[in-house]
Amino acid sequence: MSPQPISTKSTFLEQVGIEHPIICGAMYPCSNPELVAAASEAGGIGIIQPIAMVYAHQHEFREGLKLIKQLTKKPVGLNVIVEKSVSAYEERMKLWMDIALEEGVRFFVTALGNPEWVVEKAHAKGGIVYHNITSRKWAKRALEAGVDGLICVNDGAGGHAGDLTAKQLYDETKDLGVPTLCAGGIGDEQDMTKVLALGYQGVQLGTRFIAAKECNAHSDYKDAIVDANEIDIVLTDKISGVPCAIIETASVKKMGTQAGPIARRLLKGRKTKHWTRTYYAVLSIWKFKRSAKEGMGYKDYFQAGKSVERISNVDSVANIMDRFASSLPKKNRKAQGVTDDA
Ligand SMILES: Cc1cc2nc3c(=O)[nH]c(=O)nc-3n(C[C@H](O)[C@H](O)[C@H](O)COP(=O)(O)O)c2cc1C
């Protein structure tokens, strides 16, 4: 029999114990500890991206967690990438998750592969796991693994975007019996209100929080987000081997967005697929880190989603969160699931 979610709490806010159903999504390399902490402190929840914390921001994992805990007493989450092609990281991911559990983290956002081992570890300590999905097929697999909720990553998202719209994904997952959150294309409060009206319980934002004062990304990256329009977002498989949404800057125009024919063949081949993706994963970690830190001086691979259209300033996380929170419909506020103004 497939494992069942152990939580008897039925809404995202109840499960995670936060004020606003707004996640500052994990972002390699943009999730610096100060950004994660600020999102949680403002009443949403920040998600730690462990590879970013350790390799891009150079915090030993437990020390980074302790830094976050000094900045906020509120819950934070951990992103656990479970894809096999980055197997070099699997043991480290397990170790990071154990440390996070020891340090009191109880919310986990899994991505890419089978989240079963994450669910086992989390549920043993009363934790909650949400899985990033792009279709009903992946949603059902994640539910078989026992996850407590789904983050529906649509075709507007930054990073590895899906190919369905927010509505299509909601319709595909609404009967699955767990809370669903919307990720992708949400740049302002109106965007959020629209997707909540579809039935989602909350949202996960990425790009909006890169253009935040607490994010350590280079100011060229933030300016590029503020200046870009939706039509400037293009998909490239040239960097990570899988389609990834980036801003079409002058150097991206020059370099093109498609992996070469040899790389494509290697990515498809049964025997070569695994090591080619591992190579790309390592390469993209390095390239994105340089772009985010060095700005336009390096090849500007700025990952961002279509929400750039409605992002018009670099603001503090508290201001961004306040604006979003004050537009939350009553049914998506804390009182829906828990206590205060019910
Ligand atoms: C620069 C960047 C890096 C990202 N890295 C990750 C990651 O490491 N793990 C993950 O689960 N999602 C990652 N994402 C996806 C975000 O967590 C979030 O789902 C997405 O950004 C939502 O779309 P939006 O950018 O339109 O708000 C990344 C997104 C961006 C923009």
CSV table of C-alpha atoms and ligand atoms in Angstrom, one decimal:
chain,number,residue,atom,x,y,z
A,1,MET,CA,0.0,0.0,0.0
A,2,SER,CA,1.3,3.5,-0.8
A,3,PRO,CA,2.2,5.6,2.2
A,4,GLN,CA,-0.4,8.1,3.2
A,5,PRO,CA,0.3,11.7,4.4
A,6,ILE,CA,0.4,11.6,8.2
A,7,SER,CA,-0.8,15.1,8.7
A,8,THR,CA,-4.4,15.5,9.8
A,9,LYS,CA,-4.1,19.2,9.1
A,10,SER,CA,-5.8,20.0,5.8
A,11,THR,CA,-4.6,23.5,4.7
A,12,PHE,CA,-1.1,24.7,3.8
A,13,LEU,CA,-1.2,27.3,6.5
A,14,GLU,CA,-2.2,24.8,9.2
A,15,GLN,CA,0.4,22.3,8.1
A,16,VAL,CA,3.3,24.8,8.0
A,17,GLY,CA,2.2,27.1,10.8
A,18,ILE,CA,2.8,30.5,9.1
A,19,GLU,CA,0.8,33.6,8.6
A,20,HIS,CA,0.7,34.1,4.8
A,21,PRO,CA,0.5,31.4,2.2
A,22,ILE,CA,3.5,32.9,0.3
A,23,ILE,CA,6.7,31.0,-0.2
A,24,CYS,CA,10.0,32.6,-1.2
A,25,GLY,CA,11.0,29.6,-3.4
A,26,ALA,CA,14.4,28.0,-3.3
A,27,MET,CA,16.7,29.5,-5.9
A,28,TYR,CA,20.2,28.4,-6.9
A,29,PRO,CA,22.2,30.6,-6.5
A,30,CYS,CA,20.0,33.4,-5.3
A,31,SER,CA,18.8,32.0,-2.0
A,32,ASN,CA,21.2,33.6,0.4
A,33,PRO,CA,20.4,33.1,4.1
A,34,GLU,CA,19.4,36.8,4.7
A,35,LEU,CA,16.7,36.5,1.9
A,36,VAL,CA,15.4,33.2,3.3
A,37,ALA,CA,15.2,34.6,6.8
A,38,ALA,CA,13.5,37.9,5.7
A,39,ALA,CA,10.7,36.0,3.9
A,40,SER,CA,10.0,34.0,7.0
A,41,GLU,CA,10.3,37.0,9.3
A,42,ALA,CA,7.7,38.8,7.1
A,43,GLY,CA,5.1,36.1,7.7
A,44,GLY,CA,5.6,33.9,4.6
A,45,ILE,CA,8.2,31.2,4.5
A,46,GLY,CA,11.7,31.2,3.0
A,47,ILE,CA,13.2,28.0,1.5
A,48,ILE,CA,16.9,27.3,1.9
A,49,GLN,CA,18.6,26.0,-1.2
A,50,PRO,CA,21.4,24.0,0.3
A,51,ILE,CA,23.7,24.0,-2.7
A,52,ALA,CA,23.4,27.8,-2.9
A,53,MET,CA,24.0,28.2,0.8
A,54,VAL,CA,27.1,26.0,0.9
A,55,TYR,CA,28.7,26.6,-2.5
A,56,ALA,CA,27.4,30.0,-3.7
A,57,HIS,CA,27.3,31.8,-0.3
A,58,GLN,CA,30.0,29.7,1.4
A,59,HIS,CA,28.3,28.9,4.7
A,60,GLU,CA,29.0,25.6,6.2
A,61,PHE,CA,25.5,24.1,6.2
A,62,ARG,CA,24.7,24.0,10.0
A,63,GLU,CA,26.4,27.5,10.4
A,64,GLY,CA,24.2,28.9,7.6
A,65,LEU,CA,21.1,27.5,9.4
A,66,LYS,CA,22.2,29.0,12.7
A,67,LEU,CA,22.7,32.4,11.0
A,68,ILE,CA,19.1,32.1,9.6
A,69,LYS,CA,17.8,31.2,13.1
A,70,GLN,CA,19.5,34.3,14.5
A,71,LEU,CA,17.7,36.4,12.0
A,72,THR,CA,14.2,34.8,12.5
A,73,LYS,CA,12.5,32.6,15.0
A,74,LYS,CA,9.8,31.7,12.5
A,75,PRO,CA,9.7,28.5,10.4
A,76,VAL,CA,11.9,28.1,7.3
A,77,GLY,CA,11.9,25.3,4.8
A,78,LEU,CA,14.6,23.3,3.0
A,79,ASN,CA,14.7,22.5,-0.7
A,80,VAL,CA,15.7,18.9,-1.4
A,81,ILE,CA,16.6,18.0,-4.9
A,82,VAL,CA,16.0,14.3,-5.4
A,83,GLU,CA,17.0,13.9,-9.0
A,84,LYS,CA,19.3,10.9,-9.7
A,85,SER,CA,21.4,12.7,-12.2
A,86,VAL,CA,22.9,14.8,-9.4
A,87,SER,CA,23.6,11.6,-7.5
A,88,ALA,CA,26.9,13.1,-6.4
A,89,TYR,CA,24.8,15.2,-4.1
A,90,GLU,CA,22.4,12.6,-2.9
A,91,GLU,CA,24.4,11.6,0.2
A,92,ARG,CA,25.0,15.3,0.9
A,93,MET,CA,21.3,16.1,0.5
A,94,LYS,CA,20.5,13.3,3.1
A,95,LEU,CA,23.1,14.7,5.5
A,96,TRP,CA,21.8,18.3,5.0
A,97,MET,CA,18.2,17.1,5.6
A,98,ASP,CA,19.3,15.3,8.8
A,99,ILE,CA,21.0,18.5,10.0
A,100,ALA,CA,18.0,20.6,9.1
A,101,LEU,CA,15.7,18.3,11.1
A,102,GLU,CA,18.1,18.4,14.1
A,103,GLU,CA,17.9,22.2,13.8
A,104,GLY,CA,14.1,22.3,13.8
A,105,VAL,CA,13.3,22.6,10.1
A,106,ARG,CA,9.9,20.9,9.5
A,107,PHE,CA,9.0,22.0,6.0
A,108,PHE,CA,10.6,20.5,2.9
A,109,VAL,CA,10.1,21.3,-0.8
A,110,THR,CA,11.3,18.5,-3.0
A,111,ALA,CA,12.1,18.8,-6.7
A,112,LEU,CA,12.7,16.7,-9.8
A,113,GLY,CA,12.8,13.0,-8.7
A,114,ASN,CA,11.1,10.6,-6.3
A,115,PRO,CA,10.6,12.3,-2.9
A,116,GLU,CA,10.0,9.0,-1.0
A,117,TRP,CA,13.1,9.1,1.2
A,118,VAL,CA,12.4,12.8,2.1
A,119,VAL,CA,8.9,11.9,3.1
A,120,GLU,CA,10.1,9.1,5.3
A,121,LYS,CA,12.6,11.2,7.1
A,122,ALA,CA,10.2,14.3,7.4
A,123,HIS,CA,7.2,12.3,8.6
A,124,ALA,CA,9.2,10.5,11.2
A,125,LYS,CA,9.8,13.9,12.8
A,126,GLY,CA,6.3,15.4,12.2
A,127,GLY,CA,7.5,17.3,9.1
A,128,ILE,CA,5.6,18.3,6.0
A,129,VAL,CA,6.7,17.7,2.3
A,130,TYR,CA,5.5,19.6,-0.7
A,131,HIS,CA,6.7,18.5,-4.2
A,132,ASN,CA,7.2,20.7,-7.2
A,133,ILE,CA,5.3,19.2,-10.1
A,134,THR,CA,4.6,20.2,-13.7
A,135,SER,CA,1.8,17.7,-14.6
A,136,ARG,CA,-0.8,15.3,-13.1
A,137,LYS,CA,1.5,12.3,-13.9
A,138,TRP,CA,4.2,13.7,-11.6
A,139,ALA,CA,1.7,14.8,-9.0
A,140,LYS,CA,0.3,11.3,-8.7
A,141,ARG,CA,3.8,9.8,-8.4
A,142,ALA,CA,4.6,12.3,-5.6
A,143,LEU,CA,1.4,11.4,-3.8
A,144,GLU,CA,2.2,7.7,-4.0
A,145,ALA,CA,5.5,8.7,-2.3
A,146,GLY,CA,3.4,10.3,0.5
A,147,VAL,CA,3.8,14.0,0.0
A,148,ASP,CA,1.4,16.4,1.9
A,149,GLY,CA,0.9,18.9,-0.9
A,150,LEU,CA,1.9,20.0,-4.4
A,151,ILE,CA,3.5,23.1,-5.8
A,152,CYS,CA,2.3,23.4,-9.4
A,153,VAL,CA,5.1,24.9,-11.5
A,154,ASN,CA,3.5,26.5,-14.6
A,155,ASP,CA,4.8,27.8,-17.9
A,156,GLY,CA,5.5,31.2,-16.6
A,157,ALA,CA,8.0,30.1,-13.9
A,158,GLY,CA,11.6,31.1,-13.6
A,159,GLY,CA,14.2,28.3,-13.5
A,160,HIS,CA,12.9,25.0,-14.8
A,161,ALA,CA,9.4,26.0,-16.0
A,162,GLY,CA,6.6,23.7,-16.7
A,163,ASP,CA,4.6,23.7,-19.9
A,164,LEU,CA,1.0,24.1,-18.7
A,165,THR,CA,-0.8,27.3,-17.6
A,166,ALA,CA,-1.7,27.9,-13.9
A,167,LYS,CA,-5.3,27.1,-14.7
A,168,GLN,CA,-4.5,23.9,-16.6
A,169,LEU,CA,-2.3,22.7,-13.7
A,170,TYR,CA,-5.0,23.5,-11.2
A,171,ASP,CA,-7.6,21.6,-13.1
A,172,GLU,CA,-5.3,18.6,-13.4
A,173,THR,CA,-4.6,18.4,-9.7
A,174,LYS,CA,-7.6,19.8,-7.9
A,175,ASP,CA,-9.2,16.3,-7.3
A,176,LEU,CA,-6.1,14.8,-5.8
A,177,GLY,CA,-7.0,15.6,-2.2
A,178,VAL,CA,-4.0,17.7,-1.0
A,179,PRO,CA,-3.4,21.5,-1.0
A,180,THR,CA,-2.0,22.9,-4.2
A,181,LEU,CA,0.1,26.1,-4.5
A,182,CYS,CA,0.9,28.0,-7.7
A,183,ALA,CA,4.4,28.7,-8.8
A,184,GLY,CA,5.2,30.8,-11.9
A,185,GLY,CA,4.4,34.2,-13.4
A,186,ILE,CA,3.4,35.9,-10.1
A,187,GLY,CA,5.0,39.4,-10.1
A,188,ASP,CA,2.5,41.4,-8.2
A,189,GLU,CA,-0.6,41.1,-5.9
A,190,GLN,CA,-3.0,41.0,-8.8
A,191,ASP,CA,-1.2,38.0,-10.3
A,192,MET,CA,-1.6,36.3,-6.9
A,193,THR,CA,-5.2,37.2,-6.5
A,194,LYS,CA,-6.0,35.7,-10.0
A,195,VAL,CA,-4.4,32.3,-9.2
A,196,LEU,CA,-5.9,32.1,-5.7
A,197,ALA,CA,-9.3,32.7,-7.4
A,198,LEU,CA,-8.7,29.5,-9.4
A,199,GLY,CA,-8.6,27.6,-6.1
A,200,TYR,CA,-4.9,27.4,-5.2
A,201,GLN,CA,-4.3,27.8,-1.4
A,202,GLY,CA,-1.1,29.8,-1.8
A,203,VAL,CA,1.8,30.8,-4.0
A,204,GLN,CA,5.5,30.2,-4.5
A,205,LEU,CA,7.5,33.2,-5.9
A,206,GLY,CA,11.0,33.2,-7.2
A,207,THR,CA,11.8,36.1,-9.5
A,208,ARG,CA,10.0,38.7,-7.5
A,209,PHE,CA,12.3,38.0,-4.5
A,210,ILE,CA,15.5,38.2,-6.6
A,211,ALA,CA,14.6,41.9,-7.1
A,212,ALA,CA,14.6,42.3,-3.3
A,213,LYS,CA,17.1,44.3,-1.2
A,214,GLU,CA,18.0,41.3,0.9
A,215,CYS,CA,18.9,39.1,-2.1
A,216,ASN,CA,22.7,39.2,-2.6
A,217,ALA,CA,22.5,38.8,-6.4
A,218,HIS,CA,24.4,41.4,-8.4
A,219,SER,CA,22.6,44.7,-9.1
A,220,ASP,CA,22.9,44.1,-12.9
A,221,TYR,CA,20.7,41.0,-12.4
A,222,LYS,CA,18.1,42.9,-10.3
A,223,ASP,CA,18.1,45.7,-12.9
A,224,ALA,CA,17.7,43.2,-15.7
A,225,ILE,CA,14.6,41.8,-14.0
A,226,VAL,CA,13.1,45.3,-13.4
A,227,ASP,CA,13.8,46.3,-17.1
A,228,ALA,CA,12.6,43.1,-18.7
A,229,ASN,CA,9.2,42.3,-20.2
A,230,GLU,CA,7.5,39.0,-20.6
A,231,ILE,CA,8.7,38.7,-24.3
A,232,ASP,CA,12.3,38.9,-23.1
A,233,ILE,CA,12.0,35.5,-21.3
A,234,VAL,CA,13.4,32.7,-23.4
A,235,LEU,CA,13.9,29.0,-22.7
A,236,THR,CA,17.4,27.6,-23.0
A,237,ASP,CA,18.8,24.1,-22.7
A,238,LYS,CA,22.3,25.3,-23.3
A,239,ILE,CA,23.2,25.8,-19.6
A,240,SER,CA,21.7,22.9,-17.6
A,241,GLY,CA,20.7,20.5,-20.4
A,242,VAL,CA,17.0,20.9,-19.6
A,243,PRO,CA,14.9,23.9,-20.6
A,244,CYS,CA,15.4,26.8,-18.2
A,245,ALA,CA,13.8,30.3,-18.3
A,246,ILE,CA,16.3,33.2,-18.6
A,247,ILE,CA,16.3,36.8,-19.7
A,248,GLU,CA,17.3,37.2,-23.3
A,249,THR,CA,20.2,39.6,-22.7
A,250,ALA,CA,22.5,40.8,-25.5
A,251,SER,CA,25.0,38.0,-24.8
A,252,VAL,CA,22.2,35.3,-24.7
A,253,LYS,CA,21.1,36.6,-28.2
A,254,LYS,CA,24.6,36.2,-29.4
A,255,MET,CA,25.2,32.8,-27.9
A,256,GLY,CA,21.8,31.3,-28.8
A,257,THR,CA,19.6,29.2,-26.6
A,258,GLN,CA,20.0,25.7,-28.0
A,259,ALA,CA,22.4,23.0,-26.9
A,260,GLY,CA,24.6,21.9,-29.9
A,261,PRO,CA,23.7,18.7,-31.9
A,262,ILE,CA,26.4,16.6,-30.1
A,263,ALA,CA,25.2,17.6,-26.6
A,264,ARG,CA,21.6,16.9,-27.7
A,265,ARG,CA,22.5,13.4,-28.9
A,266,LEU,CA,24.4,12.7,-25.6
A,267,LEU,CA,21.4,14.0,-23.5
A,268,LYS,CA,19.1,11.6,-25.3
A,269,GLY,CA,21.3,8.5,-25.4
A,270,ARG,CA,20.4,5.7,-22.9
A,271,LYS,CA,24.0,5.2,-21.9
A,272,THR,CA,25.3,8.8,-22.2
A,273,LYS,CA,22.2,10.6,-20.7
A,274,HIS,CA,23.3,10.2,-17.1
A,275,TRP,CA,26.8,11.5,-17.2
A,276,THR,CA,25.9,14.3,-19.7
A,277,ARG,CA,23.3,15.6,-17.3
A,278,THR,CA,25.7,15.3,-14.4
A,279,TYR,CA,28.2,17.3,-16.4
A,280,TYR,CA,25.6,19.9,-17.2
A,281,ALA,CA,24.4,20.1,-13.6
A,282,VAL,CA,27.9,20.8,-12.4
A,283,LEU,CA,28.5,23.3,-15.2
A,284,SER,CA,25.2,25.2,-14.6
A,285,ILE,CA,26.0,25.5,-10.9
A,286,TRP,CA,29.2,27.2,-11.8
A,287,LYS,CA,27.8,29.4,-14.6
A,288,PHE,CA,24.7,30.6,-12.7
A,289,LYS,CA,26.9,31.4,-9.7
A,290,ARG,CA,29.3,33.6,-11.8
A,291,SER,CA,26.4,35.4,-13.5
A,292,ALA,CA,24.6,36.2,-10.3
A,293,LYS,CA,27.7,37.4,-8.6
A,294,GLU,CA,29.5,39.2,-11.4
A,295,GLY,CA,26.5,40.6,-13.3
A,296,MET,CA,27.1,41.8,-16.8
A,297,GLY,CA,30.9,41.4,-16.6
A,298,TYR,CA,30.3,37.7,-17.1
A,299,LYS,CA,28.1,36.0,-19.7
A,300,ASP,CA,24.8,37.2,-18.3
A,301,TYR,CA,22.7,34.1,-17.7
A,302,PHE,CA,20.0,35.6,-15.6
A,303,GLN,CA,17.3,33.1,-14.7
A,304,ALA,CA,13.9,34.7,-14.4
A,305,GLY,CA,10.3,34.0,-15.1
A,306,LYS,CA,7.5,35.8,-17.0
A,307,SER,CA,6.6,37.7,-13.8
A,308,VAL,CA,9.3,40.2,-14.8
A,309,GLU,CA,6.5,42.0,-16.7
A,310,ARG,CA,5.0,43.2,-13.5
A,311,ILE,CA,8.2,43.7,-11.3
A,312,SER,CA,9.0,47.4,-11.4
A,313,ASN,CA,11.3,48.0,-8.5
A,314,VAL,CA,13.9,46.6,-6.1
A,315,ASP,CA,12.2,46.6,-2.8
A,316,SER,CA,12.6,45.1,0.7
A,317,VAL,CA,11.1,41.7,1.4
A,318,ALA,CA,9.0,43.2,4.2
A,319,ASN,CA,7.4,45.7,1.7
A,320,ILE,CA,6.8,43.0,-0.9
A,321,MET,CA,5.3,40.6,1.6
A,322,ASP,CA,3.1,43.4,3.1
A,323,ARG,CA,1.7,44.3,-0.3
A,324,PHE,CA,0.9,40.7,-1.2
A,325,ALA,CA,-0.5,39.9,2.2
A,326,SER,CA,-2.8,42.9,2.3
A,327,SER,CA,-4.4,41.6,-1.0
A,328,LEU,CA,-5.0,38.1,0.3
A,329,PRO,CA,-8.7,37.2,0.1
A,330,LYS,CA,-10.1,36.2,3.4
A,331,LYS,CA,-10.4,32.5,2.5
A,332,ASN,CA,-6.6,32.4,2.0
A,333,ARG,CA,-5.7,34.0,5.3
A,334,LYS,CA,-4.6,32.3,8.4
A,335,ALA,CA,-8.1,32.2,9.8
A,336,GLN,CA,-9.2,29.9,7.0
A,337,GLY,CA,-7.4,27.0,8.6
A,338,VAL,CA,-6.5,28.0,12.1
A,339,THR,CA,-7.7,30.5,14.6
A,340,ASP,CA,-7.8,34.2,14.7
A,341,ASP,CA,-10.6,36.0,12.9
A,342,ALA,CA,-12.6,32.8,12.0
B,1,LIG,C1,17.1,31.9,-10.3
B,1,LIG,C2,16.2,30.7,-10.0
B,1,LIG,C3,16.7,29.6,-9.4
B,1,LIG,C4,15.8,28.6,-9.0
B,1,LIG,N1,16.4,27.5,-8.4
B,1,LIG,C5,15.5,26.5,-7.9
B,1,LIG,C6,16.1,25.4,-7.1
B,1,LIG,O1,17.3,25.3,-6.9
B,1,LIG,N2,15.2,24.5,-6.6
B,1,LIG,C7,13.8,24.6,-6.9
B,1,LIG,O2,13.1,23.7,-6.4
B,1,LIG,N3,13.3,25.6,-7.6
B,1,LIG,C8,14.1,26.6,-8.1
B,1,LIG,N4,13.6,27.6,-8.8
B,1,LIG,C9,12.1,27.8,-8.9
B,1,LIG,C10,11.6,28.7,-7.8
B,1,LIG,O3,11.7,28.1,-6.5
B,1,LIG,C11,10.1,29.0,-8.1
B,1,LIG,O4,9.3,27.9,-8.2
B,1,LIG,C12,9.9,29.8,-9.4
B,1,LIG,O5,10.9,30.8,-9.4
B,1,LIG,C13,8.5,30.5,-9.4
B,1,LIG,O6,8.4,31.2,-10.6
B,1,LIG,P1,8.7,32.8,-10.7
B,1,LIG,O7,10.1,33.0,-10.8
B,1,LIG,O8,7.9,33.2,-11.9
B,1,LIG,O9,8.1,33.4,-9.4
B,1,LIG,C14,14.4,28.7,-9.2
B,1,LIG,C15,13.9,29.8,-9.8
B,1,LIG,C16,14.8,30.9,-10.2
B,1,LIG,C17,14.2,32.1,-10.8
